Backbone as CSV, one residue per row, in Angstrom:
resi,resn,N_x,N_y,N_z,CA_x,CA_y,CA_z,C_x,C_y,C_z
1,ALA,-63.405,-15.127,54.281,-64.836,-14.890,54.348,-65.149,-14.006,55.542
2,ALA,-66.177,-13.200,55.391,-66.598,-12.283,56.459,-67.291,-13.071,57.555
3,PRO,-67.139,-12.622,58.815,-67.839,-13.308,59.906,-69.339,-13.083,59.769
4,PRO,-70.145,-14.002,60.318,-71.601,-13.833,60.265,-72.018,-12.517,60.917
5,VAL,-73.140,-11.962,60.434,-73.663,-10.709,60.971,-73.840,-10.843,62.479
6,GLY,-73.376,-9.846,63.204,-73.495,-9.844,64.657,-72.257,-10.392,65.343
7,GLN,-71.389,-11.046,64.605,-70.150,-11.561,65.184,-68.982,-10.753,64.641
8,GLU,-68.194,-10.215,65.523,-67.027,-9.452,65.100,-65.801,-10.339,65.124
9,SER,-64.928,-10.148,64.143,-63.681,-10.899,64.173,-62.701,-10.135,65.057
10,ALA,-61.966,-10.866,65.848,-61.010,-10.243,66.756,-59.745,-9.871,66.002
11,MET,-59.210,-8.709,66.325,-57.931,-8.300,65.755,-56.856,-9.203,66.356
12,PRO,-55.860,-9.578,65.575,-54.794,-10.402,66.150,-54.072,-9.629,67.251
13,ALA,-53.654,-10.349,68.274,-52.955,-9.707,69.383,-51.671,-9.040,68.901
14,ASP,-51.003,-9.668,67.944,-49.770,-9.114,67.389,-49.906,-9.085,65.873
15,PRO,-50.213,-7.923,65.278,-50.384,-7.866,63.827,-49.095,-8.157,63.048
16,PHE,-47.957,-8.169,63.738,-46.676,-8.438,63.092,-46.199,-9.873,63.347
17,ALA,-47.063,-10.726,63.884,-46.668,-12.082,64.268,-46.085,-12.897,63.117
18,ALA,-46.534,-12.666,61.898,-46.053,-13.444,60.753,-44.681,-12.992,60.270
19,ILE,-44.202,-11.861,60.750,-42.908,-11.330,60.313,-41.827,-11.877,61.243
20,PRO,-40.800,-12.513,60.686,-39.779,-13.144,61.534,-39.016,-12.153,62.405
21,ASP,-38.567,-12.667,63.557,-37.741,-11.837,64.431,-36.317,-12.391,64.527
22,THR,-35.933,-13.167,63.524,-34.574,-13.692,63.438,-33.632,-12.545,63.084
23,PRO,-32.549,-12.376,63.836,-31.633,-11.250,63.569,-31.070,-11.282,62.147
24,PHE,-30.862,-10.099,61.579,-30.216,-9.980,60.278,-28.774,-10.468,60.383
25,ASP,-28.223,-11.011,59.298,-26.840,-11.471,59.240,-25.977,-10.327,58.688
26,MET,-25.520,-9.461,59.577,-24.738,-8.301,59.157,-23.367,-8.705,58.623
27,ALA,-22.797,-9.824,59.098,-21.500,-10.270,58.600,-21.614,-10.620,57.112
28,GLN,-22.704,-11.247,56.722,-22.919,-11.599,55.318,-23.012,-10.337,54.457
29,MET,-23.733,-9.322,54.948,-23.831,-8.063,54.196,-22.473,-7.417,54.029
30,GLY,-21.667,-7.430,55.083,-20.344,-6.809,55.038,-19.376,-7.538,54.126
31,ALA,-19.634,-8.820,53.860,-18.730,-9.612,53.032,-18.947,-9.378,51.536
32,MET,-20.039,-8.739,51.157,-20.333,-8.523,49.739,-19.768,-7.198,49.258
33,GLU,-19.129,-7.249,48.078,-18.636,-6.027,47.445,-18.941,-6.083,45.966
34,GLY,-19.306,-4.956,45.398,-19.565,-4.899,43.971,-19.961,-3.500,43.548
35,ASP,-19.825,-3.256,42.254,-20.179,-1.961,41.679,-20.611,-2.225,40.238
36,VAL,-21.898,-2.023,39.950,-22.444,-2.311,38.628,-23.238,-1.094,38.152
37,THR,-23.015,-0.706,36.905,-23.787,0.368,36.290,-24.283,-0.129,34.940
38,VAL,-25.565,0.111,34.655,-26.162,-0.312,33.389,-26.873,0.889,32.788
39,ARG,-26.615,1.124,31.497,-27.297,2.194,30.769,-27.838,1.596,29.475
40,ILE,-29.149,1.681,29.288,-29.807,1.166,28.087,-30.502,2.342,27.418
41,GLU,-30.201,2.573,26.164,-30.802,3.703,25.455,-32.286,3.501,25.188
42,SER,-32.695,2.277,24.828,-34.100,2.030,24.530,-34.401,0.555,24.714
43,LEU,-35.516,0.265,25.352,-35.946,-1.101,25.593,-37.435,-1.183,25.296
44,ARG,-37.811,-2.078,24.390,-39.223,-2.245,24.017,-39.576,-3.718,24.124
45,ALA,-40.696,-3.992,24.786,-41.162,-5.371,24.922,-42.640,-5.376,25.278
46,ARG,-43.415,-6.156,24.538,-44.840,-6.376,24.818,-45.616,-5.088,25.028
47,GLY,-45.371,-4.102,24.198,-46.112,-2.853,24.277,-45.515,-1.818,25.215
48,TRP,-44.495,-2.197,25.963,-43.838,-1.273,26.886,-42.642,-0.641,26.190
49,GLN,-42.445,0.615,26.460,-41.307,1.346,25.898,-40.597,2.058,27.038
50,LEU,-39.359,1.678,27.284,-38.539,2.298,28.321,-37.326,2.908,27.639
51,ALA,-37.132,4.201,27.817,-35.993,4.864,27.180,-35.762,6.214,27.835
52,PRO,-34.607,6.482,28.315,-33.498,5.573,28.581,-33.698,4.859,29.919
53,VAL,-32.820,3.904,30.211,-32.821,3.200,31.496,-31.411,3.315,32.066
54,SER,-31.295,3.844,33.273,-29.997,4.005,33.924,-30.087,3.420,35.331
55,LEU,-29.370,2.330,35.564,-29.410,1.616,36.846,-28.004,1.489,37.413
56,ALA,-27.895,1.499,38.746,-26.595,1.319,39.395,-26.776,0.559,40.702
57,MET,-25.768,-0.222,41.044,-25.788,-0.936,42.319,-24.372,-0.946,42.875
58,THR,-24.252,-0.594,44.154,-22.957,-0.654,44.826,-23.122,-1.406,46.135
59,MET,-22.109,-2.184,46.475,-22.074,-2.916,47.749,-20.660,-2.793,48.298
60,LYS,-20.527,-2.231,49.492,-19.208,-2.093,50.101,-19.366,-1.812,51.586
61,ASP,-18.553,-2.487,52.391,-18.488,-2.249,53.837,-19.854,-2.318,54.516
62,GLY,-20.708,-3.243,54.072,-22.015,-3.405,54.710,-23.066,-2.427,54.242
63,ARG,-22.724,-1.594,53.271,-23.690,-0.647,52.707,-24.023,-1.082,51.284
64,HIS,-25.301,-1.256,51.000,-25.752,-1.649,49.664,-26.710,-0.580,49.162
65,ARG,-26.508,-0.155,47.929,-27.386,0.855,47.337,-27.748,0.421,45.923
66,MET,-29.046,0.384,45.659,-29.565,0.120,44.324,-30.305,1.364,43.878
67,GLU,-29.952,1.863,42.701,-30.537,3.120,42.253,-30.989,3.020,40.799
68,ALA,-32.205,3.452,40.574,-32.709,3.660,39.217,-32.644,5.162,39.017
69,ALA,-31.519,5.639,38.467,-31.313,7.076,38.321,-32.311,7.672,37.350
70,GLU,-32.668,6.885,36.332,-33.634,7.384,35.353,-34.194,6.197,34.576
71,ILE,-35.503,6.115,34.531,-36.174,5.174,33.646,-37.251,5.969,32.923
72,GLY,-37.089,6.107,31.628,-38.083,6.808,30.822,-39.217,5.849,30.479
73,VAL,-40.448,6.239,30.771,-41.610,5.392,30.507,-42.641,6.213,29.746
74,PHE,-42.788,5.945,28.450,-43.783,6.623,27.621,-43.721,8.141,27.742
75,GLY,-42.526,8.700,27.829,-42.366,10.148,27.926,-42.312,10.657,29.347
76,GLY,-42.696,9.852,30.328,-42.565,10.212,31.737,-41.266,9.637,32.282
77,THR,-40.975,9.923,33.544,-39.763,9.383,34.149,-40.061,8.763,35.501
78,VAL,-39.310,7.719,35.800,-39.374,7.042,37.093,-37.948,6.968,37.610
79,SER,-37.766,7.284,38.881,-36.445,7.151,39.496,-36.634,6.767,40.951
80,GLY,-35.602,6.197,41.528,-35.703,5.814,42.927,-34.439,5.133,43.392
81,ALA,-34.387,4.874,44.675,-33.217,4.230,45.257,-33.616,3.494,46.530
82,VAL,-32.883,2.426,46.800,-33.006,1.706,48.068,-31.601,1.586,48.630
83,THR,-31.429,2.027,49.862,-30.147,1.905,50.548,-30.342,1.041,51.778
84,MET,-29.503,0.023,51.903,-29.506,-0.827,53.097,-28.136,-0.681,53.745
85,ASP,-28.121,-0.255,54.995,-26.861,-0.002,55.686,-26.776,-0.887,56.919
86,GLY,-25.920,-1.883,56.830,-25.700,-2.785,57.949,-24.336,-2.586,58.570
87,SER,-23.724,-1.437,58.344,-22.356,-1.186,58.812,-22.289,-0.772,60.276
88,GLY,-23.434,-0.503,60.886,-23.423,0.037,62.240,-23.595,-0.978,63.343
89,GLY,-23.204,-2.211,63.142,-23.326,-3.208,64.201,-24.421,-4.205,63.910
90,ASP,-25.396,-4.313,64.825,-26.430,-5.345,64.672,-27.751,-4.800,64.127
91,THR,-27.778,-3.550,63.677,-29.009,-2.932,63.176,-28.889,-2.647,61.686
92,LEU,-29.953,-2.977,60.959,-30.017,-2.678,59.537,-30.892,-1.441,59.354
93,ALA,-30.384,-0.484,58.603,-31.156,0.716,58.256,-31.524,0.610,56.785
94,VAL,-32.798,0.817,56.480,-33.273,0.764,55.098,-33.973,2.080,54.785
95,ASP,-33.554,2.688,53.687,-34.183,3.916,53.212,-34.532,3.714,51.740
96,ALA,-35.754,4.115,51.363,-36.203,3.947,49.979,-36.906,5.209,49.506
97,THR,-36.675,5.542,48.241,-37.368,6.671,47.626,-37.845,6.246,46.240
98,LEU,-38.935,6.854,45.801,-39.457,6.627,44.457,-40.065,7.930,43.976
99,SER,-39.745,8.296,42.754,-40.341,9.477,42.128,-40.855,9.090,40.754
100,VAL,-42.049,9.559,40.441,-42.652,9.360,39.124,-43.081,10.740,38.643
101,ASP,-42.691,11.100,37.421,-43.054,12.402,36.873,-43.649,12.245,35.481
102,ASP,-44.784,12.917,35.269,-45.420,13.019,33.948,-45.660,11.669,33.282
103,LEU,-46.092,10.683,34.054,-46.375,9.358,33.515,-47.780,9.345,32.914
104,PRO,-47.906,9.135,31.593,-49.222,9.166,30.948,-50.017,7.895,31.244
105,ILE,-51.060,8.033,32.051,-51.863,6.896,32.506,-52.446,6.100,31.340
106,ALA,-52.938,6.767,30.312,-53.567,6.070,29.183,-52.572,5.149,28.483
107,ARG,-51.340,5.599,28.302,-50.345,4.769,27.608,-49.904,3.591,28.464
108,VAL,-49.817,3.814,29.771,-49.471,2.711,30.676,-50.607,1.681,30.677
109,ALA,-51.850,2.140,30.753,-53.003,1.234,30.753,-53.067,0.448,29.451
110,GLN,-52.806,1.110,28.352,-52.833,0.438,27.048,-51.769,-0.665,27.006
111,ALA,-50.568,-0.378,27.460,-49.499,-1.373,27.464,-49.833,-2.542,28.400
112,ALA,-50.530,-2.237,29.491,-50.924,-3.270,30.453,-52.225,-3.961,30.052
113,LYS,-52.780,-3.550,28.923,-54.046,-4.095,28.415,-55.172,-3.941,29.434
114,ALA,-55.195,-2.769,30.073,-56.212,-2.454,31.075,-57.121,-1.358,30.546
115,ASP,-58.362,-1.395,30.958,-59.334,-0.374,30.579,-59.518,0.558,31.772
116,VAL,-59.107,1.807,31.627,-59.257,2.764,32.717,-60.183,3.889,32.271
117,PRO,-61.035,4.383,33.181,-62.014,5.402,32.804,-61.469,6.820,32.750
118,VAL,-60.171,7.016,33.076,-59.588,8.362,33.052,-58.232,8.331,32.369
119,THR,-57.832,9.491,31.848,-56.482,9.671,31.338,-55.901,10.885,32.055
120,GLY,-54.622,11.041,31.982,-53.956,12.171,32.620,-52.515,11.815,32.892
121,LEU,-51.826,12.701,33.582,-50.424,12.492,33.922,-50.284,12.251,35.418
122,ALA,-49.525,11.218,35.771,-49.329,10.879,37.180,-47.996,11.427,37.678
123,ARG,-48.019,11.863,38.934,-46.806,12.269,39.646,-46.864,11.633,41.028
124,VAL,-45.785,10.969,41.436,-45.748,10.263,42.725,-44.422,10.565,43.415
125,ARG,-44.489,10.764,44.719,-43.304,10.863,45.577,-43.532,9.903,46.741
126,PHE,-42.568,9.008,46.953,-42.669,8.039,48.040,-41.325,7.984,48.739
127,GLN,-41.374,7.949,50.063,-40.168,7.853,50.874,-40.494,6.963,52.059
128,ALA,-39.616,6.002,52.354,-39.811,5.129,53.510,-38.472,4.874,54.186
129,SER,-38.505,4.727,55.509,-37.303,4.440,56.289,-37.657,3.485,57.411
130,GLY,-36.748,2.593,57.686,-36.929,1.681,58.806,-35.576,1.244,59.327
131,ARG,-35.549,0.885,60.613,-34.331,0.404,61.235,-34.697,-0.691,62.217
132,GLY,-33.847,-1.708,62.259,-34.115,-2.775,63.212,-33.069,-3.858,63.130
133,ALA,-32.994,-4.647,64.188,-32.045,-5.751,64.252,-32.603,-7.003,63.585
134,ASN,-33.910,-6.992,63.256,-34.551,-8.128,62.597,-35.712,-7.600,61.749
135,PRO,-36.267,-8.428,60.849,-37.345,-7.938,59.980,-38.533,-7.352,60.733
136,ARG,-38.953,-7.984,61.821,-40.107,-7.485,62.563,-39.836,-6.098,63.144
137,ALA,-38.681,-5.903,63.757,-38.339,-4.598,64.330,-38.264,-3.530,63.242
138,LEU,-37.721,-3.914,62.093,-37.611,-2.966,60.989,-39.001,-2.515,60.534
139,VAL,-39.928,-3.455,60.365,-41.285,-3.122,59.920,-42.037,-2.341,61.002
140,GLN,-41.884,-2.714,62.256,-42.588,-2.011,63.335,-42.176,-0.549,63.436
141,GLY,-40.928,-0.235,63.094,-40.460,1.146,63.170,-40.523,1.892,61.849
142,LEU,-41.152,1.297,60.850,-41.210,1.894,59.521,-41.945,3.237,59.524
143,THR,-41.362,4.206,58.852,-42.047,5.468,58.585,-42.102,5.628,57.072
144,ALA,-43.190,6.194,56.580,-43.325,6.360,55.131,-44.228,7.542,54.826
145,ASP,-43.952,8.180,53.715,-44.784,9.273,53.216,-45.031,9.037,51.733
146,LEU,-46.260,9.261,51.323,-46.650,9.109,49.928,-47.431,10.335,49.508
147,GLN,-47.069,10.882,48.375,-47.833,11.960,47.747,-48.032,11.555,46.296
148,ALA,-49.263,11.595,45.833,-49.562,11.229,44.456,-50.544,12.240,43.877
149,ALA,-50.390,12.513,42.596,-51.286,13.451,41.923,-51.550,12.943,40.513
150,LEU,-52.757,13.166,40.066,-53.144,12.890,38.685,-53.695,14.193,38.144
151,THR,-53.051,14.728,37.106,-53.464,16.015,36.548,-53.872,15.848,35.094
152,GLY,-54.559,16.852,34.571,-54.994,16.816,33.184,-55.968,15.688,32.910
153,ILE,-56.813,15.406,33.891,-57.728,14.268,33.787,-58.800,14.514,32.735
154,GLU,-59.000,13.510,31.910,-60.138,13.452,31.006,-60.815,12.123,31.277
155,ALA,-62.142,12.168,31.498,-62.865,10.970,31.915,-63.813,10.481,30.827
156,SER,-63.845,9.157,30.659,-64.789,8.539,29.734,-65.973,7.943,30.482
157,ASP,-65.978,8.046,31.785,-67.031,7.486,32.640,-67.785,8.642,33.287
158,ASP,-69.114,8.643,33.156,-69.934,9.721,33.723,-69.756,9.866,35.230
159,ALA,-69.388,8.777,35.912,-69.229,8.824,37.373,-68.092,9.746,37.795
160,VAL,-67.105,9.945,36.929,-65.977,10.812,37.277,-65.867,12.007,36.326
161,ALA,-66.887,12.218,35.524,-66.882,13.361,34.598,-66.763,14.656,35.398
162,GLY,-66.018,15.604,34.900,-65.831,16.877,35.587,-64.622,16.882,36.502
163,LEU,-64.068,15.711,36.802,-62.870,15.618,37.623,-61.680,16.023,36.754
164,THR,-60.907,17.009,37.195,-59.769,17.476,36.390,-58.422,17.164,37.038
165,SER,-58.409,16.977,38.360,-57.170,16.591,39.036,-57.519,15.868,40.320
166,LEU,-56.549,15.120,40.812,-56.745,14.332,42.016,-55.430,14.324,42.782
167,ASP,-55.470,14.624,44.078,-54.275,14.598,44.929,-54.501,13.665,46.089
168,LEU,-53.454,12.933,46.467,-53.530,11.992,47.579,-52.260,12.124,48.397
169,ALA,-52.394,12.092,49.711,-51.236,12.096,50.604,-51.510,11.113,51.733
170,ALA,-50.506,10.339,52.100,-50.649,9.380,53.191,-49.324,9.259,53.914
171,SER,-49.383,8.957,55.204,-48.181,8.775,56.020,-48.350,7.588,56.957
172,ILE,-47.253,6.889,57.184,-47.188,5.860,58.209,-46.233,6.407,59.260
173,PRO,-46.725,6.638,60.472,-45.908,7.345,61.456,-44.797,6.520,62.092
174,GLY,-44.830,5.220,61.996,-43.785,4.387,62.615,-44.216,3.796,63.905
């Protein structure tokens, strides 16, 4: 609930206080090994259509990588990867990327049973990196960049009529 008019709520002294500062267990990460690849030509469920789906995961020497090399979604594509590297001693390095190309908003909304006032194609680029000896340090040093675009917009709502494209960019400096 919002504070009463005239009273300001104080910002917490440490906005990261809820994030643990317990050191990561790098020995546990180094003990895991594996290599898995999955390729699915077509997957349909509850109105969603994914085709093809290509996933891979490798774990070796304290380095873990999970990659969605390609996920086809309603004619668009989604890909991304997360790499966690604990091989360098007591610090965990995490790098993540996500790319979305030509994702048709109307078809995604229909599958999600959502009513959206615009249609068009979405494109997203996201990249984040962090390093730290514990979760709090990793989050405090996080850097991230996001670029998103919606093109070919057609609007069914007068409030956004005439809008043909939308671009967004945001960064977290670390």
